[in-house]
């Protein structure tokens, strides 16, 4: 009989996780994979049951297209606890209960939550209980994104719900280490906290300003840098596409991503007669986008792909004549970084066209073509310039500069900077 060996170091990531299409899901995978090379011998991603994710209406990847995790990474989806009389709390109870079990066995553990509500709440409650009942040795890291503020704190401030806003900021500041995914995100948190302070005499803003550090999202550079011409060609052939023969949008199909502006810009453009338009992703505006494409008169030039998997994404990016993400600020969402933009820069191919909203300037530096948000006419002009008028030399120079900038977000670099906060310097393992 084999007796399980007690781990020496554990990393627990609490996140929505695959198969959800969102930056944090990819970031959790990246951090988990690097942890295996940094001395963690028990790495766990603790997330939600698939039926709960589906019921929430989140955009999900095709399950058969989710890449496997490396041996040593365990994805846990705790079952709900209780019956129908505790509707939403059942899932949270299941999550907290499993975290208590992981935290109370004495194994040195770093617990990182991605999103404040409800993940950081779950971690904080589990740590409190674990320290009461067992030899808990847990260091907590909480990472905030902009939607934590726009969806929770800002809304609470606007509607006078002081308690909920105070709760989420208190949970954040209770962590051992508070990080944000961009300078823009930190500024957004501090500004919202200052508004709350002015209304209720609290002191959240100053504490946030002093304690929050920046940890940019981690990206798996190798998935993009290792592309071969044969790999790209095979992926494009399967989709009926050709190299440099299409403009690519690949993100959530949601209003804040500006996909309707892209469709409007494509209609009447010079680019439309030269290249096709590929809209890849899932999201709440899928039906509206399909209707807009149908009404555009260019439906035969537009491909809508809702089944792109992790393996195919880099090739689609590398093969595009241009990558367009006309993201825009909305009350419920602001692009707080722009992981897809970094991925595209690493993949190479045509230039990036996007908008300088939120944390996008930090993601792209001075390597992208920036257009005003909600301005299809200017977007059309810039699209036509890069697709129809740029020389091969201009494209090559833009590609090299974008890739050089994006390499700073490689997952190993991000991991080592982040976890230097929580422990002594990690020694890479072959």
Short mmCIF file of C-alpha atoms in Angstrom, two decimals:
data_model
loop_
_atom_site.label_atom_id
_atom_site.label_comp_id
_atom_site.label_asym_id
_atom_site.label_seq_id
_atom_site.Cartn_x
_atom_site.Cartn_y
_atom_site.Cartn_z
CA UNK A 1 0.00 0.00 0.00
CA UNK A 2 1.36 3.43 -1.00
CA UNK A 3 1.10 6.01 1.72
CA UNK A 4 0.72 9.54 0.29
CA UNK A 5 3.72 11.77 0.93
CA UNK A 6 2.96 15.06 2.61
CA UNK A 7 3.79 17.99 0.31
CA UNK A 8 6.62 20.33 1.17
CA UNK A 9 5.16 23.46 -0.43
CA UNK A 10 1.70 24.09 -1.77
CA UNK A 11 0.24 26.72 -4.06
CA UNK A 12 -3.52 27.21 -4.12
CA UNK A 13 -5.04 29.42 -6.83
CA UNK A 14 -8.69 30.35 -6.37
CA UNK A 15 -10.10 31.48 -9.70
CA UNK A 16 -12.86 30.93 -12.25
CA UNK A 17 -10.39 28.86 -14.31
CA UNK A 18 -10.71 26.88 -17.51
CA UNK A 19 -12.95 26.52 -19.45
CA UNK A 20 -14.00 30.16 -18.87
CA UNK A 21 -12.77 32.57 -21.54
CA UNK A 22 -11.13 35.27 -19.42
CA UNK A 23 -7.67 36.55 -18.70
CA UNK A 24 -7.57 35.23 -15.14
CA UNK A 25 -8.20 31.68 -16.32
CA UNK A 26 -5.13 31.82 -18.53
CA UNK A 27 -3.13 33.56 -15.83
CA UNK A 28 -3.98 30.85 -13.28
CA UNK A 29 -2.75 28.19 -15.71
CA UNK A 30 0.49 30.11 -16.31
CA UNK A 31 1.23 30.62 -12.61
CA UNK A 32 0.42 26.99 -11.84
CA UNK A 33 2.76 25.69 -14.53
CA UNK A 34 5.66 27.88 -13.41
CA UNK A 35 5.10 26.92 -9.76
CA UNK A 36 6.04 23.33 -10.61
CA UNK A 37 9.49 24.59 -11.63
CA UNK A 38 9.88 26.75 -8.54
CA UNK A 39 9.78 24.16 -5.76
CA UNK A 40 6.01 23.79 -5.26
CA UNK A 41 5.18 20.09 -5.19
CA UNK A 42 1.41 20.47 -4.71
CA UNK A 43 -0.31 22.96 -7.01
CA UNK A 44 -4.08 23.26 -6.93
CA UNK A 45 -6.54 25.39 -8.86
CA UNK A 46 -9.75 25.56 -6.83
CA UNK A 47 -12.74 26.74 -8.82
CA UNK A 48 -16.43 26.24 -9.48
CA UNK A 49 -18.43 23.24 -10.77
CA UNK A 50 -19.06 23.39 -14.49
CA UNK A 51 -22.83 23.60 -14.08
CA UNK A 52 -22.43 26.71 -11.89
CA UNK A 53 -20.23 28.38 -14.53
CA UNK A 54 -22.73 27.53 -17.25
CA UNK A 55 -25.65 28.81 -15.18
CA UNK A 56 -23.84 32.10 -14.64
CA UNK A 57 -23.80 32.68 -18.39
CA UNK A 58 -20.02 32.96 -18.57
CA UNK A 59 -18.39 32.49 -21.99
CA UNK A 60 -16.93 28.98 -21.98
CA UNK A 61 -14.38 27.34 -24.24
CA UNK A 62 -15.31 24.02 -25.83
CA UNK A 63 -14.44 21.48 -23.14
CA UNK A 64 -12.63 19.22 -25.58
CA UNK A 65 -10.42 22.14 -26.61
CA UNK A 66 -9.03 22.92 -23.15
CA UNK A 67 -5.36 21.93 -23.01
CA UNK A 68 -4.40 19.48 -20.24
CA UNK A 69 -2.52 20.72 -17.21
CA UNK A 70 0.90 19.31 -16.39
CA UNK A 71 1.13 16.42 -13.90
CA UNK A 72 1.31 17.92 -10.43
CA UNK A 73 -1.48 20.44 -11.05
CA UNK A 74 -4.88 19.46 -9.66
CA UNK A 75 -8.03 21.30 -10.67
CA UNK A 76 -10.71 20.98 -7.97
CA UNK A 77 -14.37 21.93 -8.35
CA UNK A 78 -15.91 21.42 -4.89
CA UNK A 79 -19.54 20.34 -4.87
CA UNK A 80 -22.09 22.67 -3.25
CA UNK A 81 -22.98 22.16 0.40
CA UNK A 82 -26.59 22.28 1.57
CA UNK A 83 -29.88 22.08 -0.27
CA UNK A 84 -32.14 24.37 -2.28
CA UNK A 85 -32.90 26.54 0.76
CA UNK A 86 -29.40 28.06 0.49
CA UNK A 87 -29.36 28.89 -3.24
CA UNK A 88 -26.10 30.68 -4.04
CA UNK A 89 -24.28 30.15 -0.77
CA UNK A 90 -24.11 26.41 -1.35
CA UNK A 91 -21.31 26.79 -3.88
CA UNK A 92 -19.41 29.29 -1.77
CA UNK A 93 -19.70 26.97 1.23
CA UNK A 94 -18.29 24.12 -0.79
CA UNK A 95 -15.38 26.27 -1.94
CA UNK A 96 -14.59 27.59 1.55
CA UNK A 97 -14.87 24.13 3.06
CA UNK A 98 -12.33 22.65 0.68
CA UNK A 99 -9.94 25.56 1.25
CA UNK A 100 -10.13 25.03 5.02
CA UNK A 101 -9.09 21.41 4.47
CA UNK A 102 -6.14 22.48 2.34
CA UNK A 103 -5.03 25.23 4.71
CA UNK A 104 -5.24 23.37 8.04
CA UNK A 105 -2.81 20.49 7.54
CA UNK A 106 0.37 22.43 8.30
CA UNK A 107 1.83 22.41 4.78
CA UNK A 108 3.45 25.77 3.97
CA UNK A 109 0.98 27.26 1.51
CA UNK A 110 0.69 30.32 -0.67
CA UNK A 111 -2.97 31.00 -1.44
CA UNK A 112 -3.67 33.42 -4.26
CA UNK A 113 -7.14 34.63 -5.16
CA UNK A 114 -7.87 36.21 -8.51
CA UNK A 115 -10.89 38.51 -8.21
CA UNK A 116 -11.91 40.00 -4.88
CA UNK A 117 -15.53 38.88 -4.91
CA UNK A 118 -16.07 36.10 -4.15
CA UNK A 119 -12.62 34.48 -4.35
CA UNK A 120 -10.74 36.68 -1.89
CA UNK A 121 -13.70 36.46 0.47
CA UNK A 122 -13.56 32.67 0.35
CA UNK A 123 -9.81 32.60 1.01
CA UNK A 124 -10.02 35.02 3.94
CA UNK A 125 -12.80 33.08 5.65
CA UNK A 126 -11.02 29.76 5.09
CA UNK A 127 -7.74 31.09 6.51
CA UNK A 128 -9.48 32.40 9.62
CA UNK A 129 -11.08 29.03 10.32
CA UNK A 130 -7.96 27.04 9.43
CA UNK A 131 -5.89 29.02 11.89
CA UNK A 132 -8.38 28.21 14.62
CA UNK A 133 -8.55 24.45 14.04
CA UNK A 134 -5.15 23.43 12.72
CA UNK A 135 -1.49 24.31 12.23
CA UNK A 136 -2.20 26.66 9.33
CA UNK A 137 0.88 28.11 7.60
CA UNK A 138 -0.72 30.23 4.88
CA UNK A 139 0.47 33.36 3.09
CA UNK A 140 -2.24 35.11 1.08
CA UNK A 141 -1.98 37.12 -2.13
CA UNK A 142 -5.04 38.90 -3.50
CA UNK A 143 -5.04 40.17 -7.07
CA UNK A 144 -7.60 42.80 -8.06
CA UNK A 145 -8.83 43.60 -11.55
CA UNK A 146 -10.84 46.57 -12.68
CA UNK A 147 -14.17 44.76 -12.70
CA UNK A 148 -13.77 44.17 -8.96
CA UNK A 149 -14.15 47.93 -8.66
CA UNK A 150 -16.55 48.72 -11.52
CA UNK A 151 -18.88 45.81 -10.71
CA UNK A 152 -18.77 46.03 -6.92
CA UNK A 153 -17.19 49.05 -5.24
CA UNK A 154 -18.15 51.74 -7.76
CA UNK A 155 -21.71 50.47 -8.02
CA UNK A 156 -22.05 50.35 -4.25
CA UNK A 157 -20.73 53.90 -3.95
CA UNK A 158 -23.12 55.14 -6.65
CA UNK A 159 -26.12 53.48 -5.03
CA UNK A 160 -25.24 54.34 -1.45
CA UNK A 161 -24.56 50.75 -0.37
CA UNK A 162 -21.68 51.57 1.93
CA UNK A 163 -21.50 48.19 3.64
CA UNK A 164 -20.79 46.06 0.60
CA UNK A 165 -18.08 48.43 -0.67
CA UNK A 166 -16.44 48.59 2.77
CA UNK A 167 -16.55 44.81 2.99
CA UNK A 168 -14.78 44.16 -0.30
CA UNK A 169 -12.04 46.72 0.37
CA UNK A 170 -11.55 45.36 3.90
CA UNK A 171 -11.17 41.84 2.55
CA UNK A 172 -8.61 43.07 0.03
CA UNK A 173 -6.54 44.88 2.65
CA UNK A 174 -6.70 41.90 5.03
CA UNK A 175 -4.49 39.89 2.67
CA UNK A 176 -0.78 39.56 3.35
CA UNK A 177 -0.04 40.98 -0.10
CA UNK A 178 -2.33 43.13 -2.27
CA UNK A 179 -1.59 43.36 -5.98
CA UNK A 180 -3.31 44.87 -9.00
CA UNK A 181 -2.97 43.88 -12.65
CA UNK A 182 -1.87 47.36 -13.81
CA UNK A 183 -1.07 50.86 -12.62
CA UNK A 184 -4.40 51.89 -14.09
CA UNK A 185 -6.17 49.33 -11.89
CA UNK A 186 -4.40 50.57 -8.76
CA UNK A 187 -5.37 54.16 -9.58
CA UNK A 188 -8.98 53.04 -10.12
CA UNK A 189 -9.06 51.28 -6.75
CA UNK A 190 -7.55 54.24 -4.91
CA UNK A 191 -9.94 56.70 -6.56
CA UNK A 192 -12.99 54.61 -5.70
CA UNK A 193 -11.74 54.13 -2.15
CA UNK A 194 -11.22 57.91 -1.82
CA UNK A 195 -14.82 58.52 -2.88
CA UNK A 196 -15.97 56.07 -0.22
CA UNK A 197 -13.73 57.75 2.37
CA UNK A 198 -15.18 61.17 1.56
CA UNK A 199 -18.71 59.87 2.01
CA UNK A 200 -18.21 57.87 5.18
CA UNK A 201 -15.01 58.98 6.89
CA UNK A 202 -13.15 55.72 6.26
CA UNK A 203 -9.40 55.47 5.46
CA UNK A 204 -9.31 52.93 2.64
CA UNK A 205 -7.62 55.11 0.00
CA UNK A 206 -4.39 55.76 1.86
CA UNK A 207 -4.02 52.12 2.85
CA UNK A 208 -4.63 51.01 -0.73
CA UNK A 209 -2.11 53.54 -2.03
CA UNK A 210 0.54 52.26 0.39
CA UNK A 211 -0.07 48.53 0.14
CA UNK A 212 -0.96 47.74 -3.48
CA UNK A 213 1.86 46.66 -5.77
CA UNK A 214 1.62 45.90 -9.49
CA UNK A 215 1.74 42.38 -10.89
CA UNK A 216 0.99 42.25 -14.58
CA UNK A 217 -0.84 39.16 -15.87
CA UNK A 218 1.35 36.17 -16.76
CA UNK A 219 1.45 34.93 -20.35
CA UNK A 220 2.88 31.69 -21.73
CA UNK A 221 5.35 33.16 -24.24
CA UNK A 222 6.49 29.78 -25.52
CA UNK A 223 3.07 28.95 -26.94
CA UNK A 224 3.52 31.93 -29.28
CA UNK A 225 7.27 32.03 -29.83
CA UNK A 226 7.42 28.34 -30.77
CA UNK A 227 5.03 28.67 -33.71
CA UNK A 228 6.28 27.30 -37.03
CA UNK A 229 5.15 28.22 -40.52
CA UNK A 230 3.76 24.70 -40.95
CA UNK A 231 1.72 25.00 -37.75
CA UNK A 232 0.27 28.32 -38.85
CA UNK A 233 -0.49 27.07 -42.34
CA UNK A 234 -2.26 23.93 -41.07
CA UNK A 235 -4.46 25.93 -38.67
CA UNK A 236 -5.42 28.46 -41.34
CA UNK A 237 -6.16 25.79 -43.92
CA UNK A 238 -8.59 24.09 -41.54
CA UNK A 239 -10.50 27.39 -41.33
CA UNK A 240 -10.32 28.20 -45.03
CA UNK A 241 -8.03 31.17 -44.36
CA UNK A 242 -4.74 32.33 -45.85
CA UNK A 243 -1.73 34.07 -44.34
CA UNK A 244 -2.29 37.85 -44.15
CA UNK A 245 -5.70 37.31 -45.71
CA UNK A 246 -7.87 38.45 -42.78
CA UNK A 247 -8.27 40.99 -40.01
CA UNK A 248 -8.70 39.25 -36.64
CA UNK A 249 -10.78 40.11 -33.59
CA UNK A 250 -10.30 37.49 -30.84
CA UNK A 251 -11.82 38.27 -27.48
CA UNK A 252 -15.10 38.07 -25.60
CA UNK A 253 -18.05 39.04 -27.80
CA UNK A 254 -19.22 41.82 -25.51
CA UNK A 255 -20.20 45.43 -25.95
CA UNK A 256 -17.15 46.76 -24.11
CA UNK A 257 -14.84 45.08 -26.63
CA UNK A 258 -16.15 47.31 -29.43
CA UNK A 259 -16.83 44.55 -31.95
CA UNK A 260 -19.72 46.56 -33.43
CA UNK A 261 -17.31 49.44 -34.10
CA UNK A 262 -15.03 47.01 -35.93
CA UNK A 263 -17.87 45.72 -38.12
CA UNK A 264 -18.93 49.28 -38.95
CA UNK A 265 -15.32 50.19 -39.77
CA UNK A 266 -14.90 47.16 -42.02
CA UNK A 267 -18.01 48.04 -44.04
CA UNK A 268 -16.99 50.54 -46.71
CA UNK A 269 -13.26 50.06 -46.10
CA UNK A 270 -10.63 49.40 -48.72
CA UNK A 271 -9.57 46.46 -46.54
CA UNK A 272 -12.88 44.69 -47.12
CA UNK A 273 -12.03 44.11 -50.78
CA UNK A 274 -8.57 42.79 -49.92
CA UNK A 275 -8.95 40.76 -46.71
CA UNK A 276 -11.70 38.98 -44.81
CA UNK A 277 -12.80 39.70 -41.24
CA UNK A 278 -12.63 36.99 -38.58
CA UNK A 279 -14.55 37.50 -35.32
CA UNK A 280 -13.49 34.82 -32.84
CA UNK A 281 -14.90 34.39 -29.34
CA UNK A 282 -17.94 33.79 -27.18
CA UNK A 283 -19.99 36.20 -25.15
CA UNK A 284 -23.31 37.85 -24.36
CA UNK A 285 -23.51 39.84 -27.63
CA UNK A 286 -23.18 36.90 -30.03
CA UNK A 287 -26.72 37.23 -31.41
CA UNK A 288 -26.38 41.00 -31.88
CA UNK A 289 -23.07 40.59 -33.70
CA UNK A 290 -24.51 37.98 -36.04
CA UNK A 291 -27.44 40.27 -36.84
CA UNK A 292 -25.09 43.20 -37.49
CA UNK A 293 -22.94 41.13 -39.83
CA UNK A 294 -26.02 39.89 -41.69
CA UNK A 295 -27.26 43.45 -42.13
CA UNK A 296 -23.88 44.72 -43.29
CA UNK A 297 -24.11 43.22 -46.75
CA UNK A 298 -20.68 41.65 -46.27
CA UNK A 299 -21.66 38.42 -44.54
CA UNK A 300 -19.77 36.43 -47.18
CA UNK A 301 -16.55 38.24 -46.13
CA UNK A 302 -16.98 37.75 -42.37
CA UNK A 303 -16.23 34.55 -40.43
CA UNK A 304 -17.67 34.15 -36.93
CA UNK A 305 -15.79 31.50 -34.94
CA UNK A 306 -17.12 30.48 -31.53
CA UNK A 307 -15.05 27.31 -31.11
CA UNK A 308 -11.42 28.50 -31.16
CA UNK A 309 -9.37 26.46 -28.69
CA UNK A 310 -6.13 27.22 -26.86
CA UNK A 311 -3.94 25.41 -29.37
CA UNK A 312 -5.42 27.20 -32.39
CA UNK A 313 -5.40 30.74 -31.01
CA UNK A 314 -1.67 31.52 -31.47
CA UNK A 315 -1.73 30.44 -35.13
CA UNK A 316 -4.79 32.57 -35.89
CA UNK A 317 -3.07 35.56 -34.33
CA UNK A 318 0.20 35.01 -36.20
CA UNK A 319 -1.53 34.62 -39.56
CA UNK A 320 -3.61 37.80 -39.41
CA UNK A 321 -3.00 40.91 -41.52
CA UNK A 322 -3.95 42.97 -38.45
CA UNK A 323 -5.34 42.33 -34.97
CA UNK A 324 -8.08 44.76 -33.94
CA UNK A 325 -9.48 45.19 -30.43
CA UNK A 326 -11.42 48.51 -30.29
CA UNK A 327 -12.09 48.21 -26.57
CA UNK A 328 -14.03 51.03 -24.93
CA UNK A 329 -14.85 52.20 -21.43
CA UNK A 330 -18.28 51.33 -20.08
CA UNK A 331 -19.69 51.70 -16.57
CA UNK A 332 -19.50 47.96 -15.86
CA UNK A 333 -16.20 47.21 -17.60
CA UNK A 334 -12.89 48.81 -18.48
CA UNK A 335 -9.98 46.92 -20.07
CA UNK A 336 -7.60 46.93 -17.12
CA UNK A 337 -4.71 45.38 -19.04
CA UNK A 338 -5.27 43.54 -22.32
CA UNK A 339 -3.83 40.01 -22.22
CA UNK A 340 -4.96 39.22 -25.78
CA UNK A 341 -2.89 42.17 -27.01
CA UNK A 342 0.25 40.78 -25.38
CA UNK A 343 -0.45 37.34 -26.80
CA UNK A 344 -0.84 38.81 -30.28
CA UNK A 345 2.41 40.75 -29.95
CA UNK A 346 4.24 37.55 -29.03
CA UNK A 347 2.67 35.61 -31.90
CA UNK A 348 3.84 38.09 -34.54
CA UNK A 349 2.02 38.76 -37.78
CA UNK A 350 0.28 42.01 -38.66
CA UNK A 351 0.13 45.07 -36.40
CA UNK A 352 -2.19 45.63 -33.44
CA UNK A 353 -4.89 48.29 -33.63
CA UNK A 354 -6.60 49.15 -30.36
CA UNK A 355 -7.78 51.99 -28.10
CA UNK A 356 -5.86 53.64 -25.24
CA UNK A 357 -8.46 52.74 -22.62
CA UNK A 358 -7.74 51.56 -19.09
CA UNK A 359 -4.53 49.56 -18.82
CA UNK A 360 -4.11 48.97 -22.56
CA UNK A 361 -1.20 51.47 -22.86
CA UNK A 362 0.71 49.42 -20.27
CA UNK A 363 0.12 46.24 -22.26
CA UNK A 364 1.21 47.59 -25.64
CA UNK A 365 3.57 50.47 -24.79
CA UNK A 366 4.26 52.42 -27.97
CA UNK A 367 4.06 49.37 -30.24
CA UNK A 368 0.38 49.47 -31.33
CA UNK A 369 -1.70 51.70 -33.56
CA UNK A 370 -4.03 53.56 -31.17
CA UNK A 371 -7.38 54.96 -32.28
CA UNK A 372 -10.07 56.83 -30.32
CA UNK A 373 -12.74 54.65 -28.78
CA UNK A 374 -16.18 54.63 -30.39
CA UNK A 375 -14.78 56.05 -33.64
CA UNK A 376 -15.38 53.59 -36.53
CA UNK A 377 -14.35 56.19 -39.14
CA UNK A 378 -10.85 56.64 -37.71
CA UNK A 379 -10.59 52.90 -37.12
CA UNK A 380 -11.41 52.34 -40.82
CA UNK A 381 -8.70 54.79 -41.90
CA UNK A 382 -6.00 53.20 -39.74
CA UNK A 383 -7.07 49.69 -40.73
CA UNK A 384 -6.78 50.57 -44.41
CA UNK A 385 -3.36 52.13 -43.88
CA UNK A 386 -1.80 49.10 -42.20
CA UNK A 387 -3.52 46.49 -44.36
CA UNK A 388 -3.35 48.17 -47.76
CA UNK A 389 -0.49 50.68 -47.60
CA UNK A 390 2.20 49.47 -45.21
CA UNK A 391 5.37 48.03 -46.73
CA UNK A 392 6.78 44.66 -45.66
CA UNK A 393 9.56 46.57 -43.88
CA UNK A 394 7.05 48.56 -41.82
CA UNK A 395 5.21 45.39 -40.84
CA UNK A 396 8.41 43.60 -39.86
CA UNK A 397 9.66 46.49 -37.75
CA UNK A 398 6.32 46.78 -35.94
CA UNK A 399 6.27 43.02 -35.31
CA UNK A 400 9.75 43.00 -33.77
CA UNK A 401 9.10 45.99 -31.52
CA UNK A 402 5.80 44.57 -30.27
CA UNK A 403 7.35 41.20 -29.44
CA UNK A 404 10.27 42.77 -27.57
CA UNK A 405 7.86 44.80 -25.42
CA UNK A 406 5.62 41.81 -24.69
CA UNK A 407 8.40 39.54 -23.44
CA UNK A 408 8.38 41.31 -20.07
CA UNK A 409 5.04 39.60 -19.40
CA UNK A 410 6.43 36.08 -19.81
CA UNK A 411 4.96 33.87 -17.11
CA UNK A 412 8.29 32.98 -15.48
CA UNK A 413 9.28 36.63 -15.15
CA UNK A 414 5.89 37.56 -13.71
CA UNK A 415 5.86 34.59 -11.32
CA UNK A 416 9.29 35.34 -9.90
CA UNK A 417 8.51 39.02 -9.34
CA UNK A 418 5.18 38.21 -7.72
CA UNK A 419 6.30 35.38 -5.46
CA UNK A 420 9.35 37.27 -4.27
CA UNK A 421 6.77 39.13 -2.17
CA UNK A 422 5.56 35.99 -0.46
CA UNK A 423 8.71 33.96 0.13
CA UNK A 424 12.47 33.89 -0.28
CA UNK A 425 13.75 33.87 -3.85
CA UNK A 426 12.71 30.67 -5.61
CA UNK A 427 15.34 28.47 -7.23
CA UNK A 428 14.35 27.27 -10.72
CA UNK A 429 14.12 23.49 -11.10
CA UNK A 430 15.04 21.85 -14.39
#
